[in-house]
PDB file of C-alpha atoms in Angstrom:
ATOM      1  CA  UNK A   2       0.129  -0.178  -0.022  1.00  0.00           C
ATOM      2  CA  UNK A   3       1.406   3.560  -0.842  1.00  0.00           C
ATOM      3  CA  UNK A   4       2.195   5.733   2.217  1.00  0.00           C
ATOM      4  CA  UNK A   5       1.775   9.310   2.247  1.00  0.00           C
ATOM      5  CA  UNK A   6       3.452  11.392   4.698  1.00  0.00           C
ATOM      6  CA  UNK A   7       1.908  14.977   5.486  1.00  0.00           C
ATOM      7  CA  UNK A   8      -0.266  16.607   7.902  1.00  0.00           C
ATOM      8  CA  UNK A   9      -3.779  14.664   8.583  1.00  0.00           C
ATOM      9  CA  UNK A  10      -5.509  18.045   8.910  1.00  0.00           C
ATOM     10  CA  UNK A  11      -4.587  18.721   5.278  1.00  0.00           C
ATOM     11  CA  UNK A  12      -7.121  15.956   4.302  1.00  0.00           C
ATOM     12  CA  UNK A  13     -10.495  17.533   5.649  1.00  0.00           C
ATOM     13  CA  UNK A  14     -12.663  15.066   3.692  1.00  0.00           C
ATOM     14  CA  UNK A  15     -10.799  12.024   5.473  1.00  0.00           C
ATOM     15  CA  UNK A  16     -10.412  13.571   8.845  1.00  0.00           C
ATOM     16  CA  UNK A  17     -13.916  14.387   9.113  1.00  0.00           C
ATOM     17  CA  UNK A  18     -15.054  11.022   8.140  1.00  0.00           C
ATOM     18  CA  UNK A  19     -12.954   9.429  11.026  1.00  0.00           C
ATOM     19  CA  UNK A  20     -13.870  11.807  13.534  1.00  0.00           C
ATOM     20  CA  UNK A  21     -16.997  12.765  12.545  1.00  0.00           C
ATOM     21  CA  UNK A  22     -18.673   9.314  12.497  1.00  0.00           C
ATOM     22  CA  UNK A  23     -19.563   9.320  15.875  1.00  0.00           C
ATOM     23  CA  UNK A  24     -21.252  12.802  16.019  1.00  0.00           C
ATOM     24  CA  UNK A  25     -24.313  11.934  18.081  1.00  0.00           C
ATOM     25  CA  UNK A  26     -23.252  11.059  21.291  1.00  0.00           C
ATOM     26  CA  UNK A  27     -21.117  14.292  21.753  1.00  0.00           C
ATOM     27  CA  UNK A  28     -24.120  16.503  20.006  1.00  0.00           C
ATOM     28  CA  UNK A  29     -26.180  15.225  22.492  1.00  0.00           C
ATOM     29  CA  UNK A  30     -24.209  15.387  25.481  1.00  0.00           C
ATOM     30  CA  UNK A  31     -23.173  19.166  24.441  1.00  0.00           C
ATOM     31  CA  UNK A  32     -27.168  20.188  24.622  1.00  0.00           C
ATOM     32  CA  UNK A  33     -27.482  18.385  28.034  1.00  0.00           C
ATOM     33  CA  UNK A  34     -24.748  20.176  29.392  1.00  0.00           C
ATOM     34  CA  UNK A  35     -26.152  23.512  27.891  1.00  0.00           C
ATOM     35  CA  UNK A  36     -29.321  22.735  29.904  1.00  0.00           C
ATOM     36  CA  UNK A  37     -28.067  21.433  33.000  1.00  0.00           C
ATOM     37  CA  UNK A  38     -24.950  23.332  33.728  1.00  0.00           C
ATOM     38  CA  UNK A  39     -25.223  26.808  32.015  1.00  0.00           C
ATOM     39  CA  UNK A  40     -27.086  29.515  34.186  1.00  0.00           C
ATOM     40  CA  UNK A  41     -28.104  31.224  31.021  1.00  0.00           C
ATOM     41  CA  UNK A  42     -29.621  30.374  27.724  1.00  0.00           C
ATOM     42  CA  UNK A  43     -27.315  29.283  25.397  1.00  0.00           C
ATOM     43  CA  UNK A  44     -28.091  30.150  21.847  1.00  0.00           C
ATOM     44  CA  UNK A  45     -24.373  31.201  20.676  1.00  0.00           C
ATOM     45  CA  UNK A  46     -21.582  28.859  20.389  1.00  0.00           C
ATOM     46  CA  UNK A  47     -17.827  28.773  19.923  1.00  0.00           C
ATOM     47  CA  UNK A  48     -15.611  26.043  19.129  1.00  0.00           C
ATOM     48  CA  UNK A  49     -11.894  26.676  19.096  1.00  0.00           C
ATOM     49  CA  UNK A  50      -9.786  24.612  16.772  1.00  0.00           C
ATOM     50  CA  UNK A  51     -12.880  23.529  15.179  1.00  0.00           C
ATOM     51  CA  UNK A  52     -11.358  21.475  12.374  1.00  0.00           C
ATOM     52  CA  UNK A  53     -13.872  20.634   9.800  1.00  0.00           C
ATOM     53  CA  UNK A  54     -16.806  21.428  12.194  1.00  0.00           C
ATOM     54  CA  UNK A  55     -17.935  18.477  12.344  1.00  0.00           C
ATOM     55  CA  UNK A  56     -20.199  19.451  15.606  1.00  0.00           C
ATOM     56  CA  UNK A  57     -20.734  22.932  14.194  1.00  0.00           C
ATOM     57  CA  UNK A  58     -22.807  21.714  11.287  1.00  0.00           C
ATOM     58  CA  UNK A  59     -24.820  19.598  13.569  1.00  0.00           C
ATOM     59  CA  UNK A  60     -25.628  22.268  15.974  1.00  0.00           C
ATOM     60  CA  UNK A  61     -26.311  24.597  13.374  1.00  0.00           C
ATOM     61  CA  UNK A  62     -28.830  22.730  11.947  1.00  0.00           C
ATOM     62  CA  UNK A  63     -30.307  22.327  15.655  1.00  0.00           C
ATOM     63  CA  UNK A  64     -30.852  25.906  15.687  1.00  0.00           C
ATOM     64  CA  UNK A  65     -27.820  27.408  17.376  1.00  0.00           C
ATOM     65  CA  UNK A  66     -25.398  30.556  15.960  1.00  0.00           C
ATOM     66  CA  UNK A  67     -22.062  28.953  15.487  1.00  0.00           C
ATOM     67  CA  UNK A  68     -18.525  29.982  14.876  1.00  0.00           C
ATOM     68  CA  UNK A  69     -15.051  28.642  15.138  1.00  0.00           C
ATOM     69  CA  UNK A  70     -11.437  29.094  14.547  1.00  0.00           C
ATOM     70  CA  UNK A  71      -8.504  27.128  13.316  1.00  0.00           C
ATOM     71  CA  UNK A  72      -5.136  26.944  11.950  1.00  0.00           C
ATOM     72  CA  UNK A  73      -5.501  24.845   8.981  1.00  0.00           C
ATOM     73  CA  UNK A  74      -6.651  26.399   6.011  1.00  0.00           C
ATOM     74  CA  UNK A  75      -8.101  23.391   4.510  1.00  0.00           C
ATOM     75  CA  UNK A  76     -10.140  22.348   7.466  1.00  0.00           C
ATOM     76  CA  UNK A  77     -11.551  25.955   7.698  1.00  0.00           C
ATOM     77  CA  UNK A  78     -12.232  26.027   4.051  1.00  0.00           C
ATOM     78  CA  UNK A  79     -14.023  22.489   4.399  1.00  0.00           C
ATOM     79  CA  UNK A  80     -15.692  23.500   7.312  1.00  0.00           C
ATOM     80  CA  UNK A  81     -17.338  27.079   5.797  1.00  0.00           C
ATOM     81  CA  UNK A  82     -18.004  25.236   2.582  1.00  0.00           C
ATOM     82  CA  UNK A  83     -20.347  22.889   4.026  1.00  0.00           C
ATOM     83  CA  UNK A  84     -21.977  25.735   6.471  1.00  0.00           C
ATOM     84  CA  UNK A  85     -22.267  27.659   3.130  1.00  0.00           C
ATOM     85  CA  UNK A  86     -24.181  24.428   1.500  1.00  0.00           C
ATOM     86  CA  UNK A  87     -26.737  24.352   4.205  1.00  0.00           C
ATOM     87  CA  UNK A  88     -27.364  27.958   3.842  1.00  0.00           C
ATOM     88  CA  UNK A  89     -25.329  28.928   7.095  1.00  0.00           C
ATOM     89  CA  UNK A  90     -22.730  31.754   7.238  1.00  0.00           C
ATOM     90  CA  UNK A  91     -19.417  31.175   6.901  1.00  0.00           C
ATOM     91  CA  UNK A  92     -18.350  31.435  10.284  1.00  0.00           C
ATOM     92  CA  UNK A  93     -15.501  29.721  10.744  1.00  0.00           C
ATOM     93  CA  UNK A  94     -12.085  31.465  10.679  1.00  0.00           C
ATOM     94  CA  UNK A  95      -8.394  31.089  10.178  1.00  0.00           C
ATOM     95  CA  UNK A  96      -6.924  31.865  14.007  1.00  0.00           C
ATOM     96  CA  UNK A  97      -4.881  30.654  16.871  1.00  0.00           C
ATOM     97  CA  UNK A  98      -6.901  29.031  19.881  1.00  0.00           C
ATOM     98  CA  UNK A  99      -4.785  30.545  22.112  1.00  0.00           C
ATOM     99  CA  UNK A 100      -4.786  34.175  20.720  1.00  0.00           C
ATOM    100  CA  UNK A 101      -8.316  35.708  19.751  1.00  0.00           C
ATOM    101  CA  UNK A 102     -11.042  37.963  20.394  1.00  0.00           C
ATOM    102  CA  UNK A 103     -15.066  37.581  19.406  1.00  0.00           C
ATOM    103  CA  UNK A 104     -16.688  40.572  19.019  1.00  0.00           C
ATOM    104  CA  UNK A 105     -19.844  39.338  20.516  1.00  0.00           C
ATOM    105  CA  UNK A 106     -19.677  37.255  23.774  1.00  0.00           C
ATOM    106  CA  UNK A 107     -21.019  33.537  23.161  1.00  0.00           C
ATOM    107  CA  UNK A 108     -23.061  31.403  25.392  1.00  0.00           C
ATOM    108  CA  UNK A 109     -20.732  28.471  25.611  1.00  0.00           C
ATOM    109  CA  UNK A 110     -17.612  26.831  23.741  1.00  0.00           C
ATOM    110  CA  UNK A 111     -16.450  23.533  23.423  1.00  0.00           C
ATOM    111  CA  UNK A 112     -13.128  21.408  22.474  1.00  0.00           C
ATOM    112  CA  UNK A 113     -13.916  17.808  23.042  1.00  0.00           C
ATOM    113  CA  UNK A 114     -11.388  15.753  21.494  1.00  0.00           C
ATOM    114  CA  UNK A 115      -7.866  16.709  22.835  1.00  0.00           C
ATOM    115  CA  UNK A 116      -6.937  19.466  20.535  1.00  0.00           C
ATOM    116  CA  UNK A 117      -6.145  21.576  23.764  1.00  0.00           C
ATOM    117  CA  UNK A 118      -2.990  19.395  24.003  1.00  0.00           C
ATOM    118  CA  UNK A 119      -2.023  20.677  20.878  1.00  0.00           C
ATOM    119  CA  UNK A 120      -0.896  23.767  22.635  1.00  0.00           C
ATOM    120  CA  UNK A 121       2.666  23.678  23.412  1.00  0.00           C
ATOM    121  CA  UNK A 122       3.411  25.559  26.658  1.00  0.00           C
ATOM    122  CA  UNK A 123       1.730  26.615  30.139  1.00  0.00           C
ATOM    123  CA  UNK A 124       1.792  30.078  28.446  1.00  0.00           C
ATOM    124  CA  UNK A 125      -0.400  28.732  25.656  1.00  0.00           C
ATOM    125  CA  UNK A 126      -2.564  26.639  27.614  1.00  0.00           C
ATOM    126  CA  UNK A 127      -3.332  29.623  30.075  1.00  0.00           C
ATOM    127  CA  UNK A 128      -3.951  32.263  27.325  1.00  0.00           C
ATOM    128  CA  UNK A 129      -6.175  29.607  25.400  1.00  0.00           C
ATOM    129  CA  UNK A 130      -8.431  29.606  28.726  1.00  0.00           C
ATOM    130  CA  UNK A 131      -8.304  33.216  29.303  1.00  0.00           C
ATOM    131  CA  UNK A 132      -9.066  33.945  25.640  1.00  0.00           C
ATOM    132  CA  UNK A 133     -12.354  31.701  26.396  1.00  0.00           C
ATOM    133  CA  UNK A 134     -13.203  32.935  29.290  1.00  0.00           C
ATOM    134  CA  UNK A 135     -13.314  36.303  27.764  1.00  0.00           C
ATOM    135  CA  UNK A 136     -15.433  35.146  24.796  1.00  0.00           C
ATOM    136  CA  UNK A 137     -18.167  33.912  27.159  1.00  0.00           C
ATOM    137  CA  UNK A 138     -21.041  35.807  28.530  1.00  0.00           C
ATOM    138  CA  UNK A 139     -21.345  35.549  32.643  1.00  0.00           C
ATOM    139  CA  UNK A 140     -22.831  31.796  33.081  1.00  0.00           C
ATOM    140  CA  UNK A 141     -21.870  30.585  29.975  1.00  0.00           C
ATOM    141  CA  UNK A 142     -19.985  26.993  29.772  1.00  0.00           C
ATOM    142  CA  UNK A 143     -16.653  25.884  28.201  1.00  0.00           C
ATOM    143  CA  UNK A 144     -16.790  22.201  27.871  1.00  0.00           C
ATOM    144  CA  UNK A 145     -13.190  20.894  27.633  1.00  0.00           C
ATOM    145  CA  UNK A 146     -12.398  17.169  26.916  1.00  0.00           C
ATOM    146  CA  UNK A 147      -8.856  15.838  27.204  1.00  0.00           C
ATOM    147  CA  UNK A 148      -6.733  12.830  28.267  1.00  0.00           C
ATOM    148  CA  UNK A 149      -4.599  13.126  31.350  1.00  0.00           C
ATOM    149  CA  UNK A 150      -1.578  11.031  32.216  1.00  0.00           C
ATOM    150  CA  UNK A 151      -2.126   8.961  34.739  1.00  0.00           C
ATOM    151  CA  UNK A 152       0.304   8.565  37.596  1.00  0.00           C
ATOM    152  CA  UNK A 153      -0.767   5.024  38.852  1.00  0.00           C
ATOM    153  CA  UNK A 154      -1.201   2.212  36.384  1.00  0.00           C
ATOM    154  CA  UNK A 155      -0.453   1.891  32.765  1.00  0.00           C
ATOM    155  CA  UNK A 156      -1.938   4.558  30.012  1.00  0.00           C
ATOM    156  CA  UNK A 157      -3.765   3.886  27.143  1.00  0.00           C
ATOM    157  CA  UNK A 158      -0.864   3.496  24.637  1.00  0.00           C
ATOM    158  CA  UNK A 159      -3.277   3.131  21.248  1.00  0.00           C
ATOM    159  CA  UNK A 160      -6.545   3.533  19.695  1.00  0.00           C
ATOM    160  CA  UNK A 161      -7.861   1.981  16.466  1.00  0.00           C
ATOM    161  CA  UNK A 162     -11.321   2.588  14.709  1.00  0.00           C
ATOM    162  CA  UNK A 163     -12.942   2.506  11.206  1.00  0.00           C
ATOM    163  CA  UNK A 164     -15.640   4.747   9.528  1.00  0.00           C
ATOM    164  CA  UNK A 165     -17.419   4.478   6.238  1.00  0.00           C
ATOM    165  CA  UNK A 166     -19.375   6.628   3.900  1.00  0.00           C
ATOM    166  CA  UNK A 167     -20.600   5.679   0.664  1.00  0.00           C
ATOM    167  CA  UNK A 168     -17.651   3.945  -1.373  1.00  0.00           C
ATOM    168  CA  UNK A 169     -14.942   5.333   1.150  1.00  0.00           C
ATOM    169  CA  UNK A 170     -13.692   3.587   4.041  1.00  0.00           C
ATOM    170  CA  UNK A 171     -10.949   4.488   6.348  1.00  0.00           C
ATOM    171  CA  UNK A 172      -9.332   2.615   9.080  1.00  0.00           C
ATOM    172  CA  UNK A 173      -7.173   4.523  11.437  1.00  0.00           C
ATOM    173  CA  UNK A 174      -4.675   3.790  14.015  1.00  0.00           C
ATOM    174  CA  UNK A 175      -3.211   6.097  16.867  1.00  0.00           C
ATOM    175  CA  UNK A 176       0.000   4.824  18.919  1.00  0.00           C
ATOM    176  CA  UNK A 177       1.611   7.028  21.397  1.00  0.00           C
ATOM    177  CA  UNK A 178       5.299   6.202  20.581  1.00  0.00           C
ATOM    178  CA  UNK A 179       7.125   7.980  23.383  1.00  0.00           C
ATOM    179  CA  UNK A 180       6.544  10.044  26.800  1.00  0.00           C
ATOM    180  CA  UNK A 181       8.697  12.690  28.505  1.00  0.00           C
ATOM    181  CA  UNK A 182       7.081  13.474  31.525  1.00  0.00           C
ATOM    182  CA  UNK A 183       9.631  16.141  32.213  1.00  0.00           C
ATOM    183  CA  UNK A 184       9.348  18.090  29.001  1.00  0.00           C
ATOM    184  CA  UNK A 185       5.564  17.504  29.388  1.00  0.00           C
ATOM    185  CA  UNK A 186       5.642  15.797  25.827  1.00  0.00           C
ATOM    186  CA  UNK A 187       3.857  13.120  24.348  1.00  0.00           C
ATOM    187  CA  UNK A 188       4.967  11.639  20.725  1.00  0.00           C
ATOM    188  CA  UNK A 189       2.436   9.948  18.738  1.00  0.00           C
ATOM    189  CA  UNK A 190       1.810   8.517  15.390  1.00  0.00           C
ATOM    190  CA  UNK A 191      -1.154   8.378  13.291  1.00  0.00           C
ATOM    191  CA  UNK A 192      -2.204   6.470  10.015  1.00  0.00           C
ATOM    192  CA  UNK A 193      -5.215   6.606   8.153  1.00  0.00           C
ATOM    193  CA  UNK A 194      -5.846   3.478   5.711  1.00  0.00           C
ATOM    194  CA  UNK A 195      -7.882   4.901   2.982  1.00  0.00           C
ATOM    195  CA  UNK A 196     -10.086   2.600   0.516  1.00  0.00           C
ATOM    196  CA  UNK A 197     -11.820   4.017  -2.515  1.00  0.00           C
ATOM    197  CA  UNK A 198     -13.345   2.362  -5.279  1.00  0.00           C
ATOM    198  CA  UNK A 199      -9.855   3.192  -7.751  1.00  0.00           C
ATOM    199  CA  UNK A 200      -7.033   3.474  -4.668  1.00  0.00           C
ATOM    200  CA  UNK A 201      -6.066   2.322  -1.854  1.00  0.00           C
ATOM    201  CA  UNK A 202      -3.249   4.282  -0.079  1.00  0.00           C
ATOM    202  CA  UNK A 203      -2.269   5.066   3.895  1.00  0.00           C
ATOM    203  CA  UNK A 204      -1.675   8.764   5.263  1.00  0.00           C
ATOM    204  CA  UNK A 205       0.981   9.095   8.287  1.00  0.00           C
ATOM    205  CA  UNK A 206       1.332  11.628  10.261  1.00  0.00           C
ATOM    206  CA  UNK A 207       3.216  12.413  13.656  1.00  0.00           C
ATOM    207  CA  UNK A 208       1.918  14.430  16.295  1.00  0.00           C
ATOM    208  CA  UNK A 209       2.843  15.867  19.591  1.00  0.00           C
ATOM    209  CA  UNK A 210       0.707  16.645  22.781  1.00  0.00           C
ATOM    210  CA  UNK A 211       1.692  18.167  26.063  1.00  0.00           C
ATOM    211  CA  UNK A 212       1.237  16.010  28.704  1.00  0.00           C
ATOM    212  CA  UNK A 213      -1.129  16.895  31.935  1.00  0.00           C
ATOM    213  CA  UNK A 214      -1.407  14.758  35.186  1.00  0.00           C
ATOM    214  CA  UNK A 215      -4.560  15.566  37.204  1.00  0.00           C
ATOM    215  CA  UNK A 216      -2.632  17.773  39.533  1.00  0.00           C
ATOM    216  CA  UNK A 217      -1.139  19.904  36.802  1.00  0.00           C
ATOM    217  CA  UNK A 218      -4.534  20.547  34.846  1.00  0.00           C
ATOM    218  CA  UNK A 219      -5.653  21.596  38.481  1.00  0.00           C
ATOM    219  CA  UNK A 220      -2.983  23.754  38.903  1.00  0.00           C
ATOM    220  CA  UNK A 221      -3.227  25.344  35.396  1.00  0.00           C
ATOM    221  CA  UNK A 222      -7.011  26.211  35.904  1.00  0.00           C
ATOM    222  CA  UNK A 223      -6.288  27.955  39.269  1.00  0.00           C
ATOM    223  CA  UNK A 224      -4.487  30.923  37.212  1.00  0.00           C
ATOM    224  CA  UNK A 225      -7.542  31.532  35.443  1.00  0.00           C
ATOM    225  CA  UNK A 226      -9.991  32.319  38.171  1.00  0.00           C
ATOM    226  CA  UNK A 227     -12.854  33.318  35.581  1.00  0.00           C
ATOM    227  CA  UNK A 228     -13.918  29.767  35.425  1.00  0.00           C
ATOM    228  CA  UNK A 229     -15.199  27.030  38.142  1.00  0.00           C
ATOM    229  CA  UNK A 230     -15.630  23.808  37.715  1.00  0.00           C
ATOM    230  CA  UNK A 231     -19.149  22.598  38.121  1.00  0.00           C
ATOM    231  CA  UNK A 232     -18.858  18.769  36.686  1.00  0.00           C
ATOM    232  CA  UNK A 233     -16.701  16.086  35.199  1.00  0.00           C
ATOM    233  CA  UNK A 234     -17.350  13.420  32.539  1.00  0.00           C
ATOM    234  CA  UNK A 235     -15.768  10.721  31.106  1.00  0.00           C
ATOM    235  CA  UNK A 236     -15.463  10.334  27.361  1.00  0.00           C
ATOM    236  CA  UNK A 237     -18.786   7.991  27.330  1.00  0.00           C
ATOM    237  CA  UNK A 238     -20.635  11.057  27.590  1.00  0.00           C
ATOM    238  CA  UNK A 239     -23.244   9.549  29.936  1.00  0.00           C
ATOM    239  CA  UNK A 240     -24.614  12.407  31.816  1.00  0.00           C
ATOM    240  CA  UNK A 241     -25.809  10.356  34.964  1.00  0.00           C
ATOM    241  CA  UNK A 242     -22.205   9.195  35.139  1.00  0.00           C
ATOM    242  CA  UNK A 243     -19.965  11.966  36.687  1.00  0.00           C
ATOM    243  CA  UNK A 244     -16.245  11.154  37.684  1.00  0.00           C
ATOM    244  CA  UNK A 245     -13.831  12.404  40.344  1.00  0.00           C
ATOM    245  CA  UNK A 246     -10.039  13.474  39.413  1.00  0.00           C
ATOM    246  CA  UNK A 247      -7.696  10.599  40.744  1.00  0.00           C
ATOM    247  CA  UNK A 248      -4.265   9.305  39.921  1.00  0.00           C
ATOM    248  CA  UNK A 249      -5.696   6.711  37.247  1.00  0.00           C
ATOM    249  CA  UNK A 250      -8.076   9.046  35.462  1.00  0.00           C
ATOM    250  CA  UNK A 251      -7.357   9.409  31.811  1.00  0.00           C
ATOM    251  CA  UNK A 252     -10.536  10.596  29.683  1.00  0.00           C
ATOM    252  CA  UNK A 253     -11.853  13.476  31.225  1.00  0.00           C
ATOM    253  CA  UNK A 254     -14.633  16.266  30.012  1.00  0.00           C
ATOM    254  CA  UNK A 255     -14.282  19.618  32.201  1.00  0.00           C
ATOM    255  CA  UNK A 256     -17.614  21.513  32.449  1.00  0.00           C
ATOM    256  CA  UNK A 257     -16.307  25.075  33.233  1.00  0.00           C
ATOM    257  CA  UNK A 258     -18.811  27.692  33.814  1.00  0.00           C
ATOM    258  CA  UNK A 259     -17.845  31.459  33.374  1.00  0.00           C
ATOM    259  CA  UNK A 260     -18.487  33.291  37.045  1.00  0.00           C
TER     260      UNK A 260
END
């Protein structure tokens, strides 16, 4: 099979299929969080690092006013083209999730699949949280999902999943190659095995995520006093199943509310 080395984000059609196939659980979870945890009516939404807008389009179709930003121009074009195709504004912009300002406050923001960990430093992470806090109206939510590094037990090292749309099938595999806890860096490899009626090939990419133990993330949140932590969930997105942070915690969704 031919292997193409490149950034997976530069292939938004394939990226959207593999990450957008399981949108319904997140979509339902987000709406449930808006109702349960926001102290204001949620109508306006913002997604930092929105990528292809796999959730933005579903939320727009549900009646929300949506917007987002991302550093990848291919993803932004894909997102805006789809919004426009369904008669919504081209509301995604090219921008840095740690350095942005919105013209109007939003009622909720969300970032659910580890994109936060692309931020390479404590300063960038803090700036991101400050930007989101500034973008939110009082009582609004930031729903932030990420993998923490457990300090007890073996962390999850790999993940594989598949998705199909029409004649296009993709099998994806993500593998943690190395983790340097002193440098706070996890190095990963990810592949997409792409199957079409006329071609089979593999996309190969590497990425680096900043690591967070539970105490490290708690310490970061203390630097942004505009937020209060109102609840914690895991990636099962079940509203009646909340979690507590401990040394074994990996998957966690923080429900942060603007004071």
